[in-house]
Short mmCIF file of C-alpha atoms and ligand atoms in Angstrom, two decimals:
data_model
loop_
_atom_site.label_atom_id
_atom_site.label_comp_id
_atom_site.label_asym_id
_atom_site.label_seq_id
_atom_site.Cartn_x
_atom_site.Cartn_y
_atom_site.Cartn_z
CA MET A 1 0.00 0.62 -0.31
CA PHE A 2 2.62 2.30 1.00
CA ILE A 3 4.90 1.89 -2.22
CA VAL A 4 1.78 2.09 -4.86
CA GLN A 5 1.45 5.12 -2.94
CA LYS A 6 5.13 6.48 -3.23
CA ILE A 7 5.01 5.92 -6.69
CA PHE A 8 1.96 7.45 -7.18
CA GLN A 9 3.30 10.39 -5.09
CA ASP A 10 6.25 10.91 -7.18
CA LEU A 11 4.37 9.93 -10.41
CA TYR A 12 2.34 13.34 -9.56
CA VAL A 13 5.25 14.66 -8.83
CA LEU A 14 6.83 14.60 -11.80
CA SER A 15 4.09 15.09 -14.05
CA TRP A 16 4.04 18.63 -12.20
CA ASP A 17 8.19 18.70 -13.30
CA VAL A 18 7.02 18.18 -16.59
CA ALA A 19 4.29 21.35 -16.26
CA LEU A 20 6.35 23.16 -15.21
CA THR A 21 9.17 23.48 -17.19
CA VAL A 22 7.11 23.39 -20.28
CA VAL A 23 5.76 27.13 -18.13
CA ASN A 24 9.39 28.27 -17.92
CA LEU A 25 9.62 27.87 -21.41
CA LEU A 26 6.50 29.80 -22.30
CA SER A 27 7.14 32.40 -20.15
CA PRO A 28 9.18 35.96 -20.46
CA LYS A 29 11.89 35.55 -17.45
CA ARG A 30 12.16 37.49 -14.62
CA LYS A 31 14.48 40.00 -14.57
CA ILE A 32 18.27 40.58 -13.07
CA GLY A 33 18.53 42.47 -10.40
CA HIS A 34 14.55 40.79 -9.54
CA VAL A 35 15.00 37.27 -9.40
CA THR A 36 14.45 36.76 -5.84
CA PRO A 37 10.44 37.18 -5.31
CA ALA A 38 9.39 41.35 -3.80
CA GLY A 39 9.07 40.85 0.35
CA HIS A 40 10.68 38.13 0.38
CA PRO A 41 14.56 37.65 2.10
CA GLY A 42 17.07 38.50 -0.29
CA ALA A 43 14.80 41.10 -2.59
CA ASP A 44 16.45 43.70 -4.15
CA GLY A 45 19.59 41.80 -2.99
CA LYS A 46 19.44 42.80 1.16
CA TRP A 47 19.91 38.85 2.53
CA PRO A 48 19.09 39.67 6.25
CA GLU A 49 22.62 39.67 8.29
CA PHE A 50 24.69 37.14 8.48
CA VAL A 51 25.70 35.61 11.81
CA PRO A 52 28.70 32.10 11.81
CA PRO A 53 26.27 29.82 14.21
CA LYS A 54 27.12 29.65 17.66
CA ASP A 55 27.26 26.63 20.59
CA GLY A 56 24.26 23.85 20.51
CA ASP A 57 22.70 25.55 17.10
CA SER A 58 22.06 22.90 14.60
CA ARG A 59 24.44 23.19 10.83
CA CYS A 60 24.82 19.89 8.48
CA SER A 61 26.31 19.03 5.13
CA CYS A 62 24.35 20.83 2.61
CA PRO A 63 26.28 24.66 3.26
CA ALA A 64 22.72 25.42 0.85
CA LEU A 65 21.07 25.06 4.13
CA ASN A 66 23.87 25.80 6.21
CA ALA A 67 23.55 29.76 4.74
CA MET A 68 19.91 29.95 5.26
CA ALA A 69 20.34 29.26 9.20
CA ASN A 70 23.63 31.74 9.02
CA HIS A 71 21.19 34.47 7.73
CA GLY A 72 17.94 33.77 10.01
CA ILE A 73 15.56 32.53 6.16
CA LEU A 74 15.60 29.33 8.73
CA PRO A 75 15.29 29.73 12.30
CA HIS A 76 19.35 30.85 12.79
CA ASP A 77 19.93 28.06 15.35
CA GLY A 78 19.00 25.53 12.90
CA LYS A 79 16.41 23.67 15.38
CA ASN A 80 12.56 22.86 14.87
CA ILE A 81 11.67 23.63 11.87
CA LYS A 82 9.67 22.33 9.86
CA PHE A 83 8.54 20.23 6.77
CA THR A 84 5.72 22.48 5.11
CA GLU A 85 7.73 25.78 5.28
CA LEU A 86 11.05 24.16 3.97
CA GLY A 87 10.24 23.77 0.67
CA SER A 88 8.60 27.93 -0.17
CA LEU A 89 11.73 29.18 1.63
CA ILE A 90 14.30 27.10 -0.57
CA ARG A 91 12.00 28.54 -4.10
CA THR A 92 12.43 31.92 -2.76
CA THR A 93 16.38 31.57 -1.68
CA TYR A 94 17.18 29.68 -4.48
CA ASN A 95 14.45 29.35 -7.47
CA PHE A 96 14.26 25.74 -7.51
CA ALA A 97 11.11 24.76 -8.52
CA PRO A 98 8.02 23.99 -6.58
CA SER A 99 7.45 19.82 -7.15
CA PHE A 100 12.00 20.22 -6.81
CA CYS A 101 10.53 22.35 -3.51
CA TYR A 102 7.97 19.43 -2.92
CA PHE A 103 10.43 16.44 -3.42
CA VAL A 104 13.55 16.99 -1.14
CA PRO A 105 11.88 17.21 2.66
CA ASN A 106 9.15 15.44 1.82
CA TYR A 107 12.05 13.54 0.71
CA ALA A 108 13.52 14.23 4.02
CA ALA A 109 10.43 13.30 6.15
CA ASN A 110 10.45 9.89 4.94
CA MET A 111 13.81 8.91 5.33
CA LEU A 112 13.52 9.91 8.89
CA ASN A 113 10.32 8.38 9.73
CA ARG A 114 8.39 11.21 10.09
CA SER A 115 5.24 13.18 8.82
CA TYR A 116 5.75 15.05 5.78
CA SER A 117 2.51 17.31 7.28
CA LYS A 118 3.16 17.47 10.90
CA ASP A 119 6.26 16.99 12.17
CA SER A 120 9.62 19.37 12.05
CA PHE A 121 13.73 18.75 12.17
CA ASP A 122 16.92 19.84 13.43
CA LEU A 123 19.56 20.42 10.72
CA VAL A 124 22.12 17.66 12.12
CA ASP A 125 18.69 15.53 11.36
CA LEU A 126 19.38 15.09 7.86
CA ASP A 127 22.41 13.73 8.03
CA LEU A 128 21.77 10.56 9.38
CA HIS A 129 24.20 8.84 7.27
CA ASN A 130 23.86 7.02 3.89
CA GLY A 131 19.83 8.96 3.89
CA ILE A 132 20.89 12.28 2.31
CA GLU A 133 24.03 12.17 3.80
CA HIS A 134 27.19 9.49 2.03
CA ASP A 135 30.32 9.73 1.22
CA ALA A 136 33.00 11.54 -1.15
CA SER A 137 31.47 14.97 -0.37
CA LEU A 138 33.38 17.54 -2.14
CA THR A 139 33.76 19.58 0.86
CA ARG A 140 33.69 17.58 4.16
CA GLU A 141 35.57 14.13 5.33
CA ASP A 142 33.43 10.76 4.90
CA SER A 143 31.44 10.45 8.25
CA ALA A 144 33.64 8.02 9.59
CA LEU A 145 36.37 10.21 9.39
CA VAL A 146 34.59 12.82 10.29
CA PRO A 147 31.28 12.07 12.73
CA ASP A 148 30.79 16.13 13.21
CA GLN A 149 29.52 16.98 9.31
CA SER A 150 28.59 20.65 9.90
CA LYS A 151 31.64 22.43 8.71
CA PRO A 152 33.40 22.55 5.72
CA HIS A 153 36.80 20.25 4.72
CA LEU A 154 38.50 23.88 3.37
CA PRO A 155 41.28 22.22 1.95
CA PHE A 156 38.52 20.09 -0.48
CA VAL A 157 37.00 23.25 -0.79
CA LYS A 158 39.35 24.85 -1.64
CA GLU A 159 40.53 22.75 -4.20
CA LEU A 160 37.48 22.41 -6.25
CA LEU A 161 37.44 26.24 -5.98
CA SER A 162 41.28 26.18 -7.75
CA LEU A 163 40.03 23.16 -10.40
CA ALA A 164 37.29 26.35 -12.16
CA SER A 165 38.42 26.34 -15.57
CA GLY A 166 35.44 28.59 -17.32
CA LYS A 167 35.47 32.48 -17.85
CA ASP A 168 32.65 34.22 -17.92
CA ALA A 169 32.43 38.09 -20.41
CA GLU A 170 34.08 39.41 -17.19
CA GLY A 171 37.32 37.18 -17.50
CA ASN A 172 35.40 35.53 -13.64
CA PRO A 173 36.75 32.36 -13.11
CA LEU A 174 33.78 29.46 -13.55
CA LEU A 175 33.42 26.56 -12.15
CA THR A 176 32.02 23.55 -15.32
CA PRO A 177 30.80 20.56 -15.96
CA LYS A 178 34.37 18.85 -17.11
CA ASP A 179 36.25 20.55 -13.32
CA LEU A 180 33.53 19.80 -11.26
CA SER A 181 33.55 15.54 -12.73
CA GLU A 182 36.94 15.82 -12.38
CA TYR A 183 37.12 16.61 -8.92
CA SER A 184 33.98 14.52 -8.12
CA THR A 185 36.19 11.31 -9.97
CA LYS A 186 39.08 12.04 -7.15
CA ARG A 187 36.75 12.80 -4.17
CA ARG A 188 35.02 8.89 -4.94
CA VAL A 189 38.67 6.97 -5.75
CA ASP A 190 40.23 9.00 -2.49
CA ALA A 191 37.73 8.57 -0.22
CA ARG A 192 37.58 5.14 -1.52
CA LEU A 193 41.11 4.23 -0.80
CA SER A 194 41.50 6.22 2.39
CA ASN A 195 37.81 5.34 4.25
CA PRO A 196 37.79 1.17 5.58
CA ASN A 197 34.02 2.11 5.86
CA PHE A 198 33.13 3.95 2.22
CA THR A 199 29.94 2.74 0.56
CA LEU A 200 28.70 5.26 -2.34
CA SER A 201 25.46 3.70 -4.02
CA LYS A 202 23.83 4.35 -7.90
CA PHE A 203 22.22 6.74 -5.88
CA HIS A 204 23.79 8.77 -3.89
CA LYS A 205 26.47 9.36 -6.72
CA MET A 206 23.30 10.65 -8.89
CA PHE A 207 22.88 12.58 -5.68
CA GLY A 208 26.82 13.74 -5.52
CA SER A 209 26.64 14.82 -9.16
CA SER A 210 23.41 16.59 -8.46
CA ASN A 211 24.32 18.44 -5.43
CA SER A 212 27.53 19.93 -7.73
CA SER A 213 24.88 20.41 -10.27
CA THR A 214 23.43 23.53 -7.35
CA MET A 215 27.02 25.03 -8.30
CA LEU A 216 26.35 24.87 -11.36
CA THR A 217 22.40 26.33 -11.99
CA ILE A 218 21.35 27.91 -9.00
CA PHE A 219 24.96 29.85 -8.55
CA GLY A 220 26.56 30.03 -12.38
CA GLY A 221 29.90 28.17 -11.62
CA ARG A 222 30.39 32.07 -10.22
CA ILE A 223 34.06 31.38 -8.02
CA LYS A 224 33.51 34.42 -6.17
CA ASP A 225 29.80 33.72 -4.61
CA LEU A 226 30.60 30.04 -4.85
CA GLU A 227 33.54 31.26 -2.25
CA ALA A 228 30.75 33.04 0.47
CA VAL A 229 29.46 29.60 0.02
CA LEU A 230 30.72 27.39 0.23
CA ILE A 231 34.08 27.74 2.47
CA ASP A 232 31.80 30.95 4.71
CA GLU A 233 28.15 29.52 4.56
CA ARG A 234 26.73 33.02 3.68
CA LEU A 235 24.99 34.84 0.63
CA PRO A 236 27.35 37.59 -0.69
CA ASP A 237 25.67 41.14 -0.85
CA SER A 238 22.80 41.29 -3.49
CA TRP A 239 22.77 37.69 -5.06
CA GLU A 240 20.17 36.18 -6.47
CA SER A 241 19.76 32.77 -8.21
CA ARG A 242 21.22 32.41 -11.24
CA ILE A 243 18.42 30.76 -12.49
CA VAL A 244 15.69 33.06 -13.97
CA ARG A 245 12.86 31.35 -15.45
CA PRO A 246 10.27 31.83 -13.50
CA MET A 247 9.19 28.32 -11.88
CA GLY A 248 12.44 28.10 -11.12
CA LEU A 249 15.22 25.26 -11.28
CA THR A 250 13.35 22.32 -12.13
CA MET A 251 14.37 18.52 -11.90
CA MET A 252 14.02 17.39 -15.45
CA THR A 253 15.76 21.02 -16.04
CA PHE A 254 18.36 20.43 -13.33
CA ASN A 255 18.69 16.15 -14.52
CA LYS A 256 20.50 17.76 -17.74
CA THR A 257 23.32 19.12 -16.20
CA VAL A 258 23.37 16.35 -12.95
CA LEU A 259 23.77 13.35 -16.43
CA ALA A 260 26.69 15.19 -17.77
CA VAL A 261 28.60 15.35 -14.72
CA GLU A 262 28.19 11.84 -13.19
CA LYS A 263 28.48 11.16 -17.08
CA GLY A 264 31.81 12.51 -17.24
CA ILE A 265 32.70 10.34 -14.09
CA ASN A 266 35.69 8.13 -14.64
CA GLU A 267 37.13 5.97 -12.08
CA GLN A 268 38.86 3.38 -13.81
CA LYS A 269 41.53 6.27 -16.09
CA TYR A 270 41.44 8.44 -12.53
CA GLU A 271 43.21 5.12 -11.37
CA ALA A 272 44.82 4.31 -13.90
CA LYS A 273 47.09 7.28 -13.23
CA LEU A 274 48.02 7.00 -9.63
CA LYS A 275 49.27 3.12 -10.88
CA ALA A 276 51.49 4.19 -14.18
CA ALA A 277 52.42 8.62 -11.42
CA ALA A 278 53.22 5.09 -9.23
CA GLN A 279 55.51 3.19 -11.17
CA PRO A 280 59.29 3.26 -11.30
CA GLU A 281 61.22 6.43 -14.00
CA THR A 282 61.78 3.18 -16.46
CA ASN A 283 57.79 2.42 -17.25
CA VAL A 284 57.12 5.52 -17.61
CA PRO A 285 57.88 5.68 -22.20
CA GLU A 286 55.42 2.34 -22.52
CA ALA A 287 53.16 3.83 -20.41
CA SER A 288 52.22 6.68 -22.33
CA SER A 289 52.03 5.64 -25.20
CA GLY A 290 49.56 2.76 -24.75
C1 NAG B 301 12.90 3.62 9.58
O1 NAG B 301 11.37 2.89 9.97
C2 NAG B 301 12.79 1.40 9.23
C3 NAG B 301 11.87 0.94 8.76
O2 NAG B 301 11.09 0.12 9.98
C4 NAG B 301 14.09 1.31 8.88
O3 NAG B 301 14.50 0.52 8.44
C5 NAG B 301 15.24 3.03 10.05
O4 NAG B 301 16.23 2.68 10.30
C6 NAG B 301 14.52 4.23 10.57
N1 NAG B 301 14.76 4.64 9.72
C7 NAG B 301 15.02 5.87 11.40
C8 NAG B 301 15.63 7.10 10.91
O5 NAG B 301 14.06 6.07 12.53
C1 NAG B 302 26.12 15.47 -1.66
O1 NAG B 302 24.86 15.98 -0.18
C2 NAG B 302 25.33 15.74 0.61
C3 NAG B 302 24.03 16.37 2.35
O2 NAG B 302 24.50 17.48 2.92
C4 NAG B 302 26.38 15.25 1.67
O3 NAG B 302 26.60 14.18 2.30
C5 NAG B 302 27.42 14.33 0.11
O4 NAG B 302 28.50 13.87 0.59
C6 NAG B 302 27.07 15.63 -0.92
N1 NAG B 302 28.12 14.67 -2.72
C7 NAG B 302 28.94 15.75 -3.19
C8 NAG B 302 30.02 14.59 -3.68
O5 NAG B 302 29.36 16.66 -2.15
C1 NAG B 303 33.84 1.54 10.65
O1 NAG B 303 34.09 -0.11 10.44
C2 NAG B 303 34.40 -1.35 11.59
C3 NAG B 303 34.69 -2.43 10.71
O2 NAG B 303 33.22 -3.36 10.74
C4 NAG B 303 33.01 -0.60 12.79
O3 NAG B 303 32.96 -1.56 14.24
C5 NAG B 303 33.44 0.57 12.60
O4 NAG B 303 32.03 0.54 13.91
C6 NAG B 303 32.75 1.87 11.88
N1 NAG B 303 32.85 2.78 11.70
C7 NAG B 303 31.53 3.69 11.35
C8 NAG B 303 32.15 4.72 11.92
O5 NAG B 303 30.76 3.56 10.66
C1 NAG B 304 16.73 12.06 -15.24
O1 NAG B 304 16.94 11.33 -15.74
C2 NAG B 304 17.30 9.85 -15.57
C3 NAG B 304 18.02 9.62 -15.81
O2 NAG B 304 17.70 9.46 -17.51
C4 NAG B 304 15.58 9.46 -14.82
O3 NAG B 304 15.92 8.44 -14.85
C5 NAG B 304 14.96 10.18 -14.60
O4 NAG B 304 13.16 9.88 -14.71
C6 NAG B 304 14.85 12.06 -14.94
N1 NAG B 304 13.84 12.27 -14.04
C7 NAG B 304 13.77 13.48 -14.35
C8 NAG B 304 12.57 14.23 -13.18
O5 NAG B 304 13.33 13.32 -14.97
#
């Protein structure tokens, strides 16, 4: 019974998502500078004051949700958040589509065996291992090595941002799908080799590539903005979502970027390179000619 209900709900969300994708294609874009809707935090580029987390505040493995709490868009202590209020706040802050904003808190409630319509959660609850939180993060060490997932591991973030190979019209560095595939490859292999408890299901691989795709879509790959959000978990002054379609980023549109990042991940190739590098000098010419 539960499974039938679940599939039905997913089908409903998917058809809704397809409809929103069509509406997006047919409607005028939002004006640059007015992407965040009037009357909501961030409208006209004015985000509520950034206050770093205090002792006892609840934070999680997700930089985008932590940033919302740090600006008081979610409760600053990160506690007692209703599943039903999360979606609309994600929608106005980041301009994800309503279908996506309904799906994510529902998924989280399900994972925690709580009621979407009645219950609440603290941000840290989202770090249930292999629920939402999973290994090979681009911004955290694996939870078996560092159980507290609330803070970024800066060496990872800095290495990721240093890979930016694109440029915008003004010459500012941009992360590209290829950069994210490259760093995801490295993190998956390194995490597998260094964490005896490493696991990563197909589902969580796609989930991880979805995180990366958020950096490319919502944040447009812009290094300056990503530094603020990934290092300080802060939204820069006058920042707004790079998604200008009125119905926001639908799952269907998002999926294209997710698949591109995921397809570009090649663990075998990276491992072969590691092996070649570990071999004695004399073998190098042979290896590189093959
Ligand atoms: C949710 O319920 C399932 C099935 O009863 C159980 O296996 C799982 O551990 C529960 N999860 C949590 C977070 O309580
Ligand atoms: C994606 O986000 C989840 C939740 O914040 C995190 O546990 C996971 O490691 C991230 N994946 C990647 C590849 O960064
Ligand atoms: C890692 O795996 C070992 C052996 O299976 C287990 O004893 C330990 O509790 C695990 N650690 C974590 C943090 O899951
Ligand atoms: C995303 O793409 C995968 C693989 O093609 C597909 O199975 C899935 O249904 C797609 N999801 C959405 C929301 O379009």
